[in-house]
Short mmCIF file of C-alpha atoms and ligand atoms in Angstrom, two decimals:
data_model
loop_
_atom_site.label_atom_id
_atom_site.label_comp_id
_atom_site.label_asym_id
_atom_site.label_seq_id
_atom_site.Cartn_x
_atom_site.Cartn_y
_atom_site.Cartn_z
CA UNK Q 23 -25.07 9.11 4.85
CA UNK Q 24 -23.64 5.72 4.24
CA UNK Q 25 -20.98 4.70 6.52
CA UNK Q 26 -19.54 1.65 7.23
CA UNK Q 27 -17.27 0.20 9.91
CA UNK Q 28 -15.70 2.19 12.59
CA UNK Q 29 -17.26 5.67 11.23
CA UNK Q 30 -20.17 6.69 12.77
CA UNK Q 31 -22.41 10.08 13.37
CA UNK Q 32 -23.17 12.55 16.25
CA UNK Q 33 -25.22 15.51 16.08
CA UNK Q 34 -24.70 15.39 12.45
CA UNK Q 35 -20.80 15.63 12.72
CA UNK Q 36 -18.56 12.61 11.39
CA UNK Q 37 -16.93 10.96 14.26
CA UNK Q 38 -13.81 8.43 13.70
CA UNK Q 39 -12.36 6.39 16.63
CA UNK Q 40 -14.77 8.05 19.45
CA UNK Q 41 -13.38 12.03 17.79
CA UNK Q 42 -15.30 14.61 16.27
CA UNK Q 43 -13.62 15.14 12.74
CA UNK Q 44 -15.41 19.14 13.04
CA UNK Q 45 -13.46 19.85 16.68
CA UNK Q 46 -10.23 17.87 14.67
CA UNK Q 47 -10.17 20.67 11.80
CA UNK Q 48 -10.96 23.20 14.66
CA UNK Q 49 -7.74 22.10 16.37
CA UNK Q 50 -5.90 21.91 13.25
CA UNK Q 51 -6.57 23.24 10.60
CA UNK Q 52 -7.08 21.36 7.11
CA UNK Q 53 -6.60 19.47 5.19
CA UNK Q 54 -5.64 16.63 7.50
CA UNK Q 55 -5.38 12.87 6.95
CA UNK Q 56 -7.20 11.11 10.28
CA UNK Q 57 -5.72 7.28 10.65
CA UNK Q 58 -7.80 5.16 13.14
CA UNK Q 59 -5.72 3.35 15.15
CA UNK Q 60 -8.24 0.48 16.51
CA UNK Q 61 -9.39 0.04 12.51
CA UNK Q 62 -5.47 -1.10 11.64
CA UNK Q 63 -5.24 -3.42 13.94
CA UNK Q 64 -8.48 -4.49 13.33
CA UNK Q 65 -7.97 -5.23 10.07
CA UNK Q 66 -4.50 -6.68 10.84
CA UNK Q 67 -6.05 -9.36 13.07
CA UNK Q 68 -9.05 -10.31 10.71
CA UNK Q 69 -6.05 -11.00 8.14
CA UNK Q 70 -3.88 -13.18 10.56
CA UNK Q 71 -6.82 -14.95 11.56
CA UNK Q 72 -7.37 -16.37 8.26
CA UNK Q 73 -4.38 -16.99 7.53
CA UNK Q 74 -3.07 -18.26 11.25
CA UNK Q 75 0.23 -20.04 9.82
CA UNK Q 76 0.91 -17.51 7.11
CA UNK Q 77 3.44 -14.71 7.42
CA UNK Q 78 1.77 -11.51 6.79
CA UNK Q 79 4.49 -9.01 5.45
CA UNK Q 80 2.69 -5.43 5.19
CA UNK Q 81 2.99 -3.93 2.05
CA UNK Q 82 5.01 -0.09 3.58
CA UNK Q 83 4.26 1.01 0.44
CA UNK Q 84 0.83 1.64 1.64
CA UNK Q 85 1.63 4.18 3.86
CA UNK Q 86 4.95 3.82 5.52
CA UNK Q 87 4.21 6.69 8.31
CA UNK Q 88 6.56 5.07 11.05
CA UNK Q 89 3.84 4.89 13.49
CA UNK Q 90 1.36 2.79 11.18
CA UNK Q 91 4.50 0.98 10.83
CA UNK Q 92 5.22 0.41 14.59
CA UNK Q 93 1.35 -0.28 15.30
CA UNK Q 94 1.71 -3.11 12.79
CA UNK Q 95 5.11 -4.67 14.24
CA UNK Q 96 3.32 -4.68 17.57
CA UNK Q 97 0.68 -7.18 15.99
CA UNK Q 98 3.43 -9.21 14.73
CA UNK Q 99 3.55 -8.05 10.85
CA UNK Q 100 6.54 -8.26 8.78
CA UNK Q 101 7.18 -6.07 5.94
CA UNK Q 102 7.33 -5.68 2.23
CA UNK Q 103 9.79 -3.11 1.40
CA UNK Q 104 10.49 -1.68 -2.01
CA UNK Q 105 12.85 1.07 -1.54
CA UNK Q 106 15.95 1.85 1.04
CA UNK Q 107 13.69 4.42 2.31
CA UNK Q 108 10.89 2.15 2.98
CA UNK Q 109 13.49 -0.14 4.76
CA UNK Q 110 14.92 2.31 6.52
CA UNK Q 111 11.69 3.22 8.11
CA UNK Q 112 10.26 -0.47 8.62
CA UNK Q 113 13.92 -1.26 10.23
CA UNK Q 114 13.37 2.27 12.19
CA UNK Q 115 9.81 0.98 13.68
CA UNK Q 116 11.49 -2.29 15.05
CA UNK Q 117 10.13 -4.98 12.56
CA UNK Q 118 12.62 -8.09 12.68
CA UNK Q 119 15.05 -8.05 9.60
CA UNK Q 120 14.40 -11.60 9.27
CA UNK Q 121 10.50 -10.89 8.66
CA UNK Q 122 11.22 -7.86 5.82
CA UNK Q 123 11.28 -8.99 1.84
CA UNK Q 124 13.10 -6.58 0.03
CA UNK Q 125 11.08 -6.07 -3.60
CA UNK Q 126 11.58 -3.83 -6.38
CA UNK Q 127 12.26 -4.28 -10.19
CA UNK Q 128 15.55 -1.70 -10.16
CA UNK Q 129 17.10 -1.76 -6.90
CA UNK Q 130 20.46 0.60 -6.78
CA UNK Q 131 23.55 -1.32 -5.76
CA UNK Q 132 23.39 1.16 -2.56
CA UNK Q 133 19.84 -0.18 -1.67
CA UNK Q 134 21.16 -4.14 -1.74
CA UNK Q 135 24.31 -3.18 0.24
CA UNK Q 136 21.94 -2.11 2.83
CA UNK Q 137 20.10 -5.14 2.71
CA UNK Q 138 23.11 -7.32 2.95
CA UNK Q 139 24.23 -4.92 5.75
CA UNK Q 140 20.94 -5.35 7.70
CA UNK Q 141 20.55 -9.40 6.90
CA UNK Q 142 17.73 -8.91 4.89
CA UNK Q 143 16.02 -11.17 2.09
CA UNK Q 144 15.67 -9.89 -1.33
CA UNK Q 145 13.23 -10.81 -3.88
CA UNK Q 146 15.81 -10.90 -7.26
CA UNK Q 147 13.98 -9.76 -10.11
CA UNK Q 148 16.23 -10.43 -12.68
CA UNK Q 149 20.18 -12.90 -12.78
CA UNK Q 150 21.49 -8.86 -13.28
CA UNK Q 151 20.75 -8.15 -10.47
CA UNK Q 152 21.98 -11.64 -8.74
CA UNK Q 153 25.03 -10.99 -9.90
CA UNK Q 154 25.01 -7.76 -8.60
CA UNK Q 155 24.10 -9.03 -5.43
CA UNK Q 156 26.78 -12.07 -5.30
CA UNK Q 157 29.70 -9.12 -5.80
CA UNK Q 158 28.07 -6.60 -2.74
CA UNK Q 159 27.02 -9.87 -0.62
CA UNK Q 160 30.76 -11.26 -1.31
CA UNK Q 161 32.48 -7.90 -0.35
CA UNK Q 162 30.20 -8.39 3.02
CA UNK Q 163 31.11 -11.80 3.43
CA UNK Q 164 27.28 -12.78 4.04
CA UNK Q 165 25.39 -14.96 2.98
CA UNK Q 166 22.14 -13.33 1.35
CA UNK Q 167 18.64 -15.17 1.53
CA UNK Q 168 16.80 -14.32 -1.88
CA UNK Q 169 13.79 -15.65 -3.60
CA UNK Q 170 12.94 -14.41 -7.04
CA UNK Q 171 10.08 -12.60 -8.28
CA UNK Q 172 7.93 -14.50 -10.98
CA UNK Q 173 6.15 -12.93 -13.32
CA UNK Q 174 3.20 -15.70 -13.42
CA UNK Q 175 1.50 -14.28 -16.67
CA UNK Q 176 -2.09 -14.10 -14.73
CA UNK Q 177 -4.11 -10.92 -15.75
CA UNK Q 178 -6.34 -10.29 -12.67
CA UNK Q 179 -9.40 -8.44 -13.48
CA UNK Q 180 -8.25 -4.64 -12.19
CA UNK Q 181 -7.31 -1.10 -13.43
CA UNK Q 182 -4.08 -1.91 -15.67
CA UNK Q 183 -1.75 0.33 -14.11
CA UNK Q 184 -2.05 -1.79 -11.11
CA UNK Q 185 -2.03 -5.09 -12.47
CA UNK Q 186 1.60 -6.42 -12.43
CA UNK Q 187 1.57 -10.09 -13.36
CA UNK Q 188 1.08 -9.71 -16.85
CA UNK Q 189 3.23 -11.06 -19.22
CA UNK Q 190 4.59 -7.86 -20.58
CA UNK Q 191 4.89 -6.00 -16.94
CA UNK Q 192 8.12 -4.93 -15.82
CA UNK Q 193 8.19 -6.96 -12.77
CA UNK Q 194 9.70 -10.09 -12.58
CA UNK Q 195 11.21 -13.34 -14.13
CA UNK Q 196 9.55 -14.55 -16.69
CA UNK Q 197 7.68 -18.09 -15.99
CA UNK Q 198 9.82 -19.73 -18.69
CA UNK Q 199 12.74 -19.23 -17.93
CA UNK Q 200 12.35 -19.40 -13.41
CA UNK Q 201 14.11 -22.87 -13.62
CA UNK Q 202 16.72 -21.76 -15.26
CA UNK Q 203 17.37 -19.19 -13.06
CA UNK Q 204 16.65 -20.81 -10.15
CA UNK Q 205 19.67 -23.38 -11.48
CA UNK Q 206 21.96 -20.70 -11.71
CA UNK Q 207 21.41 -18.87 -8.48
CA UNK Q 208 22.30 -22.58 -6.99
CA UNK Q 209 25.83 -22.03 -8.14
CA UNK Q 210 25.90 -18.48 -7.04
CA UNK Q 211 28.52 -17.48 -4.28
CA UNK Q 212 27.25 -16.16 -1.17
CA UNK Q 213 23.60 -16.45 -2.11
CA UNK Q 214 20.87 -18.68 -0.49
CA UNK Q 215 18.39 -19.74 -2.67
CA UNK Q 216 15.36 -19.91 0.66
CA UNK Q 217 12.06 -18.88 -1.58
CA UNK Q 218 9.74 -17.88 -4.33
CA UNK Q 219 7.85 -14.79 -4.74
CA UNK Q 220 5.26 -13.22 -7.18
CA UNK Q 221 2.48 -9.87 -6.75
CA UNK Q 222 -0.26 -10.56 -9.28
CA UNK Q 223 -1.84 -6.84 -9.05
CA UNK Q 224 -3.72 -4.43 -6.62
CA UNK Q 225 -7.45 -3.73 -5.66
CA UNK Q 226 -8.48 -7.64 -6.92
CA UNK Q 227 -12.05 -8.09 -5.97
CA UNK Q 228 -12.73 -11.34 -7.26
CA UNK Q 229 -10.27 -14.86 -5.75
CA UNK Q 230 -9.90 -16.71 -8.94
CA UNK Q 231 -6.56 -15.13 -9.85
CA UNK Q 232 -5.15 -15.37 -6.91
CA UNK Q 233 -6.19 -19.10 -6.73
CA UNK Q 234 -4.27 -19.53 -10.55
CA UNK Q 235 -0.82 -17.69 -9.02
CA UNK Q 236 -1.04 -20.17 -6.33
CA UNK Q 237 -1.07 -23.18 -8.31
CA UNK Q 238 1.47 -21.63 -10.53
CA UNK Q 239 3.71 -20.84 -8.02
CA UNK Q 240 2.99 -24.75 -5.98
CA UNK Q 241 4.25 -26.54 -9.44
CA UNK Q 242 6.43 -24.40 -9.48
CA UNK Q 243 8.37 -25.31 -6.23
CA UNK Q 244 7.50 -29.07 -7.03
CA UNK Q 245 9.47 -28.67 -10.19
CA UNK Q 246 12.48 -26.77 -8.42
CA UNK Q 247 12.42 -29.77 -5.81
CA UNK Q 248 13.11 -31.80 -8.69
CA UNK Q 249 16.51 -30.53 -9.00
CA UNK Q 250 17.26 -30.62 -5.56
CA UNK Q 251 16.06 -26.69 -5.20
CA UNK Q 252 13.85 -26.73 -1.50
CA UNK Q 253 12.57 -23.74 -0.74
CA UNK Q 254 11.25 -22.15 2.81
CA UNK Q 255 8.46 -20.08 1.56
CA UNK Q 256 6.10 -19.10 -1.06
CA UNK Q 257 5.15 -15.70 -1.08
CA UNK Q 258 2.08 -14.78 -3.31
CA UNK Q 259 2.48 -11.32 -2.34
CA UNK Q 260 -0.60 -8.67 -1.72
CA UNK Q 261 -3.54 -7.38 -4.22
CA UNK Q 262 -6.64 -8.18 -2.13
CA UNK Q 263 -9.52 -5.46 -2.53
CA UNK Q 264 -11.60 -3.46 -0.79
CA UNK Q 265 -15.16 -1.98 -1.44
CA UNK Q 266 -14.70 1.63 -2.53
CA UNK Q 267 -17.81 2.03 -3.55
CA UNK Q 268 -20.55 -0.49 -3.58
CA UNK Q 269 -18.35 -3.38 -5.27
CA UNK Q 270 -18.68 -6.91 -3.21
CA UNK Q 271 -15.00 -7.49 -1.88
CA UNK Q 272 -13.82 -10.67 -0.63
CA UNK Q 273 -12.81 -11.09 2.72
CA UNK Q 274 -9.34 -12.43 4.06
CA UNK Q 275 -11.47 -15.78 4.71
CA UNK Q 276 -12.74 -15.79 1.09
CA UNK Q 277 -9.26 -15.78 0.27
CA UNK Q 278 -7.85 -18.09 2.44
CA UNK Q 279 -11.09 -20.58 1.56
CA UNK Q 280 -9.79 -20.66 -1.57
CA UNK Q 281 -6.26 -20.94 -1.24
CA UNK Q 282 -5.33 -22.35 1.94
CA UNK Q 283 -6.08 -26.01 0.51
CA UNK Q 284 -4.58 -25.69 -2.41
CA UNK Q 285 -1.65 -24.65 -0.66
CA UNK Q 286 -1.21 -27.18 1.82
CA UNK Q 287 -2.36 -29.95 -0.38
CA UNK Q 288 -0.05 -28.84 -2.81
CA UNK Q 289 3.04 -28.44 -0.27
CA UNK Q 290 2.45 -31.53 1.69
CA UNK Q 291 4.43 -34.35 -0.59
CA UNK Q 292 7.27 -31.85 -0.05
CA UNK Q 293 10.87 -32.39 1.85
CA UNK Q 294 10.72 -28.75 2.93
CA UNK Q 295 7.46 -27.63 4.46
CA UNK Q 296 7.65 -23.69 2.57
CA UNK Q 297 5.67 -21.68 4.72
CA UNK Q 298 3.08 -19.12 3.13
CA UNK Q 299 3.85 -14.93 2.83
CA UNK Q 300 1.14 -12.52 1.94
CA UNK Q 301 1.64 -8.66 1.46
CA UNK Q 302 -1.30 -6.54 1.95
CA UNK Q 303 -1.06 -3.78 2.07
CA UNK Q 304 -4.42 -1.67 1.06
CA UNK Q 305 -6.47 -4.34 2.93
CA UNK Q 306 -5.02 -3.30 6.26
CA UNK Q 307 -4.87 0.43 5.92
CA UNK Q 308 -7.73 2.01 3.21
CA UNK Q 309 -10.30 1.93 5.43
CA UNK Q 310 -8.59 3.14 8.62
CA UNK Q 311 -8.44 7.12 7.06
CA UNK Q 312 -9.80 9.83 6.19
CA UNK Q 313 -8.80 13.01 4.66
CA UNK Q 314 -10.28 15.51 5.65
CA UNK Q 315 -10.76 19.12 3.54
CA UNK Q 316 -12.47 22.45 3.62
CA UNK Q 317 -14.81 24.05 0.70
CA UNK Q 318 -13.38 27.43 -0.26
CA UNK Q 319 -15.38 28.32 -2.65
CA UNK Q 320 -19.05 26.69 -3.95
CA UNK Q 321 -19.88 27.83 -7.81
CA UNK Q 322 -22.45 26.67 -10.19
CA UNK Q 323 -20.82 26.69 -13.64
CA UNK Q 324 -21.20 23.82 -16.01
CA UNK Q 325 -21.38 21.57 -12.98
CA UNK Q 326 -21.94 22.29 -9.11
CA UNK Q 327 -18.10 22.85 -8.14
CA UNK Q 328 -16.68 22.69 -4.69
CA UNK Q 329 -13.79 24.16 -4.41
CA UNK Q 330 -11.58 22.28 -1.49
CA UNK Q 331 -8.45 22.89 0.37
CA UNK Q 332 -6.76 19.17 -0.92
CA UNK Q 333 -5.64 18.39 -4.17
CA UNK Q 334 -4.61 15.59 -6.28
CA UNK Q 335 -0.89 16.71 -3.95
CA UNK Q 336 -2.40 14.85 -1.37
CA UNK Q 337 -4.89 12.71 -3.47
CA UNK Q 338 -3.42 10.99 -6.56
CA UNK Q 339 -5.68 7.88 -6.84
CA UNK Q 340 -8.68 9.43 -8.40
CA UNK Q 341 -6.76 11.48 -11.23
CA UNK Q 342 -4.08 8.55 -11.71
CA UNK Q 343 -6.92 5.65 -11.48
CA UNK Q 344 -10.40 6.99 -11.97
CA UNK Q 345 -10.90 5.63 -8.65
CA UNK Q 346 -13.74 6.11 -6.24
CA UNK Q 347 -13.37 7.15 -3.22
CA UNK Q 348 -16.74 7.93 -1.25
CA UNK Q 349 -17.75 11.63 0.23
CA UNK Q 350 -19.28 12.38 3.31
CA UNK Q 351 -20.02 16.23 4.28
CA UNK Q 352 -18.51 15.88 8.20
CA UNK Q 353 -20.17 18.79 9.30
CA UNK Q 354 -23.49 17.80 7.76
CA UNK Q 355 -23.07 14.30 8.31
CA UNK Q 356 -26.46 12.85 8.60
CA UNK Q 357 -28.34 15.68 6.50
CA UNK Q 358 -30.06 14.68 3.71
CA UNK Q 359 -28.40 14.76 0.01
CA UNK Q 360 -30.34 17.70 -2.14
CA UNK Q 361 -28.05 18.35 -5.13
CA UNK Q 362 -25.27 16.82 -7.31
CA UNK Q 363 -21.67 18.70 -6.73
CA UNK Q 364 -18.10 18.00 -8.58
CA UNK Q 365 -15.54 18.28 -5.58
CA UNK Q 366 -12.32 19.84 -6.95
CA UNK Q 367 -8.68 20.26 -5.86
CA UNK Q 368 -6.67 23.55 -5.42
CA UNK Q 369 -4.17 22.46 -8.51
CA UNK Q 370 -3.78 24.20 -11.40
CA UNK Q 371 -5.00 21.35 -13.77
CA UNK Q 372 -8.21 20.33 -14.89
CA UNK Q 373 -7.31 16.77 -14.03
CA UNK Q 374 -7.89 17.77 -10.19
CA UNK Q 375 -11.07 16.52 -9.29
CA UNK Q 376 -11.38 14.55 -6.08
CA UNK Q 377 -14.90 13.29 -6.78
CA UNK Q 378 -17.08 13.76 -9.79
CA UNK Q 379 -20.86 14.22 -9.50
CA UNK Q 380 -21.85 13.20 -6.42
CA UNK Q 381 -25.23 13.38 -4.58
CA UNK Q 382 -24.69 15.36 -1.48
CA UNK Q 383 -26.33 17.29 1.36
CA UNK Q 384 -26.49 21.13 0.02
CA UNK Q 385 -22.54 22.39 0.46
CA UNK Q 386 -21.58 26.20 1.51
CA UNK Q 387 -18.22 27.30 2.21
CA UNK Q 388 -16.11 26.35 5.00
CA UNK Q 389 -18.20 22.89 4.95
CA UNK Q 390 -15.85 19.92 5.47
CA UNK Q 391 -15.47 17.20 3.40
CA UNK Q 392 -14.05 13.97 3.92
CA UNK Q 393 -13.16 11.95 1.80
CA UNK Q 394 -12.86 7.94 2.76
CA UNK Q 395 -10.61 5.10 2.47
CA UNK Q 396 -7.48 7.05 1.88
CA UNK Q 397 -5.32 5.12 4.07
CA UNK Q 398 -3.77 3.20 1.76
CA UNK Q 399 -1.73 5.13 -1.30
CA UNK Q 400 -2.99 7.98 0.05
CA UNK Q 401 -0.50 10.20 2.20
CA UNK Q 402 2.34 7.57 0.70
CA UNK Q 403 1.85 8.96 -3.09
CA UNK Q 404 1.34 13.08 -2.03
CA UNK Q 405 3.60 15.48 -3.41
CA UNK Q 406 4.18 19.69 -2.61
CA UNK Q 407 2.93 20.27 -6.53
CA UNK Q 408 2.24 23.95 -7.12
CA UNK Q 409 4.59 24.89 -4.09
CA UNK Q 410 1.49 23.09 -1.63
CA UNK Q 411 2.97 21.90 1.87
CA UNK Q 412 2.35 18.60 2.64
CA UNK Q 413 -0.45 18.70 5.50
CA UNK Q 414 -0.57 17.11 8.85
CA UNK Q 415 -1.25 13.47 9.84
CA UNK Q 416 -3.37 12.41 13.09
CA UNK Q 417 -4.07 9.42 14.77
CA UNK Q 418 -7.03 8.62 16.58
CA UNK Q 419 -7.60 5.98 19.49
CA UNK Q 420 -10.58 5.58 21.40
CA UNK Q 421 -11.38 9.47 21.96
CA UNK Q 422 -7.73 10.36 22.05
CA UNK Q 423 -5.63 12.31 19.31
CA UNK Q 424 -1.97 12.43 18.21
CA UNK Q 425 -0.28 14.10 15.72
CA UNK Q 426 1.67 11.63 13.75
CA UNK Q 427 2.78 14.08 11.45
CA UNK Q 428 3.37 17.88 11.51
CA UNK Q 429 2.10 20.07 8.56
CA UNK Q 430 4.99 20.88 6.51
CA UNK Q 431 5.57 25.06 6.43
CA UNK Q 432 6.34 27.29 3.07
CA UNK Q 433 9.87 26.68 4.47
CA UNK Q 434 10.02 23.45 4.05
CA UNK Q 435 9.37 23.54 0.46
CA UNK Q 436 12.93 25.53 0.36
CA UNK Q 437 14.21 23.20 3.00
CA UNK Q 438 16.83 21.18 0.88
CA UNK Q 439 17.22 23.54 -1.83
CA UNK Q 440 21.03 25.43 -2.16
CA UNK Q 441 21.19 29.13 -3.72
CA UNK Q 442 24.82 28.55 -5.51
CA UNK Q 443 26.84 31.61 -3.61
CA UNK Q 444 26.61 34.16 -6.94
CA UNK Q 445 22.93 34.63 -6.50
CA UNK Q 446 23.26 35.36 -2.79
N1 LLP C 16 3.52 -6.63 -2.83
C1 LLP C 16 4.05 -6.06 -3.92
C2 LLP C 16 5.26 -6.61 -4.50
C3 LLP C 16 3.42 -4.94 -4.49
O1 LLP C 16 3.95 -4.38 -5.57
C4 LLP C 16 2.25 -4.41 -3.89
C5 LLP C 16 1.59 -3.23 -4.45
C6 LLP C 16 1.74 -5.03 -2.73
C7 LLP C 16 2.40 -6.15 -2.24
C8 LLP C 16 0.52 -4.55 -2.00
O2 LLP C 16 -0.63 -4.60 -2.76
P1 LLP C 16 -2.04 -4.25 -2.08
O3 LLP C 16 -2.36 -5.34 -1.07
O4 LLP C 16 -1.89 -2.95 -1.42
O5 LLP C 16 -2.99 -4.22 -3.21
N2 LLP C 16 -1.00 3.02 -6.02
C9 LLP C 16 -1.97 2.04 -6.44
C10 LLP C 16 -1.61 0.66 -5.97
C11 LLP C 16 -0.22 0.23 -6.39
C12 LLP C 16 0.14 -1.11 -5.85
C13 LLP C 16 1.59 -1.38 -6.05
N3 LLP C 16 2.03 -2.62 -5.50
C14 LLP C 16 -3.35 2.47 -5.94
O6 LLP C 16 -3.46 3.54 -5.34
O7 LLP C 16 -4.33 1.79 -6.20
#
C-alpha cells in the first residue's frame, strides 16, 4: 500500500492519528469522514512558515466544520468566507472579524448587512454591488473596508471548472477597467478603499501562474498609487495543489521562492507597505481525511464492481472533476494488490463511481475502503441525494477520538419540511 504522511499500517489495518480506522467503523458505523487533527495544523504551520509575514486567510469553503474552523483560529488563521453561512460559522469559531475577507460573485444584500454588522471586509466584485454596499454600510453608519476582486485574465493549467481567473469567468472585475473602479469607489460614501484581491483557480500544481497574478496584481497597486489610491494588502487568494495521485506538487516554500521577491521587491518603492493574504484552503485540509466506506456487495460484470456504502452524496469531486482520489483497503491494508476493481456509490446514477479501475488487494464484502485526501471539498460539497443521511464526522488526535459531527437520521431528511394542514 502506498501511504504517505501521517497514515500508516498495523497488523494490516489503516491507522490515522495513532487510531485504528477498522475499531473506528466498529464504533460507528460507516461511512464516516476521519479528520486528523495533528495533520491540519501541520499543514497550517508548514504554510505560515513560508510565508512568516503573510496573512493566511483559510479558504471555509474547504470544509467549514466549526471545529476545523476553531483548530485553525487557534494557529492564528484568518478566513475566506463566501457565504453568510460560512461567516456565520468562522465568526462562531472565534476568528477575529478584522482577519475574515468576505468573497463571492452574488452576495444578497442580507449577506453584506451582516458584514457591515460584524465589521467585516468585503472583496466587491462588481461597482453593483458597491453601490449596494454604500446604501446598507450608510444605513449602518460604518465605514466598510473593501478591496475588489480582479479578474487577472491568467489561465492556470487545471480542470476548467476550477479555474477562475479567466477572462470570461464570472468572478471578478475585469483588468481593464480595475482603475476605473478603483476611482470611483474613492468617491464612494462610507466605503474604505484598504486592498486588492484576485483567486486565479484551484488544485495548481505548477508556480508560474501564480508568479504572473502577482506581478499583475504589484503593477497594479503601483498604478492605483498613482492616483493617490494606497492600499493595505494584496491578497492573491488560494489555488495551491496537492498530489492526488502521483503528480509532483509544489510546496508552500516553492511558492513563496517564487513569489515572496517579487512581492517585496515590487512593494518596497511604495508609501503604504500592503501586506500579503493567501487563501488556502485544500492545501491545509485534503490530506488530513479520510472517508471511510463499507463494500456491500462485490460483482464481476463488465468490470470488477464494489459496491460501497458512500456515494457521490458524500463524494462529489470524482463525478464533478474526474478527480483522483487514492484507495486503500483499511482492513487489508498492507496485503498485496491481486485484481483490478471499479469502486461504486449507492446512487442511482451511473455517474457514481468513487474510483475507476484500480489495482487492489482481493475485496469481499464488508471490507472497508478508504478513500484519501477528502478533507478538502469533501464533507463541504455532500448532499442527502436519494433520501441518503448525511454520515458522521470524527476527529482524531494522537490515539484519541471525537465525534465532530453526528450522523444525520431518516428524520432529519424531514426535519425542515412542513405538511400544509389539508394533507394532515
Ligand atoms: N479563495 C477563493 C476566492 C476561492 O474561490 C477558493 C476556491 C479558494 C480561495 C481556495 O482555493 P484552494 O486553495 O482550496 O484551491 N470544489 C473544487 C474546488 C473549488 C474551489 C473554489 N474556490 C474541488 O473539489 O476541486
Amino acid at each position: 500500500m502506498s501511504t504517505r504522511g501521517h497514515l500508516e499500517v498495523k497488523n494490516s489495518h489503516l491507522i490515522l492519528g495513532g487510531v485504528d480506522t477498522v475499531t473506528l467503523s466498529e464504533q460507528f458505523g460507516t461511512p464516516l469522514y476521519i479528520t486528523n487533527e495533528a495533520r491540519i495544523r501541520a499543514n497550517y504551520r508548514r504554510f505560515k512558515e513560508a510565508f512568516p509575514d503573510a496573512e493566511i486567510y483559510y479558504a471555509a469553503k474547504s470544509n467549514y466544520n466549526l471545529t476545523v474552523l476553531k483548530i485553525l483560529a487557534e494557529e492564528g488563521a484568518g478566513a475566506d468566507v463566501f457565504s453568510g453561512g460560512e461567516l456565520h460559522c468562522a465568526l462562531k469559531a472565534g476568528i477575529p472579524s478584522d482577519k475574515i475577507l468576505f468573497n463571492g460573485n452574488s452576495k444578497t444584500d442580507a449577506e453584506l448587512e451582516m458584514a457591515v454588522k460584524n465589521n467585516v471586509r468585503i472583496s466587491v466584485d462588481s461597482l453593483d454591488e458597491l453601490r449596494t454596499l454604500s446604501e446598507i454600510a450608510h444605513k449602518y453608519d460604518n465605514l466598510v473596508g473593501i478591496s475588489f476582486r480582479v479578474n487577472p485574465d491568467i489561465s492556470p493549467r487545471t480542470h476548467p471548472k476550477i479555474a477562475t481567473g479567466l477572462k470570461e469567468s464570472k468572478f471578478g472585475i475585469p483588468f481593464k477597467e480595475i482603475i476605473v473602479t478603483y476611482k470611483e469607489a474613492q468617491s464612494t460614501e462610507n466605503i474604505k478603499i484598504e486592498g486588492i484581491h484576485c483567486h486565479i483557480g484551484s488544485q495548481i500544481l505548477d508556480v508560474s501562474p501564480f508568479l504572473e497574478a502577482t506581478k499583475k496584481m504589484i503593477n497594479l497597486v503601483k498604478e492605483l498609487a498613482r492616483f493617490g489610491i494606497h492600499l493595505e494588502f494584496i491578497d492573491i487568494g488560494g489555488g495551491l495543489g496537492i498530489s492526488y495521485e502521483n503528480e509532483v506538487a509544489p510546496s508552500p516554500k516553492d511558492l513563496a521562492d517564487v513569489i515572496l521577491p517579487v512581492f517585496v521587491e515590487g512593494t518596497k518603492a511604495l508609501e503604504i507597505h500592503p501586506k500579503l493574504v493567501l487563501e488556502p484552503g485544500r492545501y491545509i485540509m485534503a490530506d488530513t481525511t479520510i472517508l471511510l466506506t463499507k463494500a456491500n456487495t462485490v460483482k464481476h460484470a463488465y468490470r470488477n464492481f464494489v459496491g460501497v456504502d458512500a456515494g457521490f452524496n458524500l463524494l462529489i469531486r470524482p463525478a464533478m472533476y474526474d478527480a483522483h482520489h487514492r484507495i486503500v483497503v483499511a482492513n487489508k491494508a498492507d496485503e498485496k494488490s491481486s485484481s483490478v476493481y471499479t469502486i461504486v456509490g449507492p446512487i442511482c446514477e451511473s455517474g457514481d463511481v468513487l474510483a475507476r479501475d484500480r489495482f487492489l488487494p482481493k475485496i469481499e464484502k464488508d471490507d472497508l475502503i478508504a478513500i484519501l485526501d477528502v478533507g478538502a471539498y469533501g464533507f463541504s460539497m455532500s448532499s442527502q441525494y436519494n433520501g441518503r443521511p448525511r454520515c458522521a464526522e470524527l476527529l482524531v488526535h494522537h490515539g484519541k477520538v471525537d465525534i465532530i459531527r453526528k450522523e444525520e437520521s431518516y428524520d432529519d431528511l424531514l426535519v425542515n419540511q412542513v405538511l400544509p394542514s389539508r394533507f394532515r
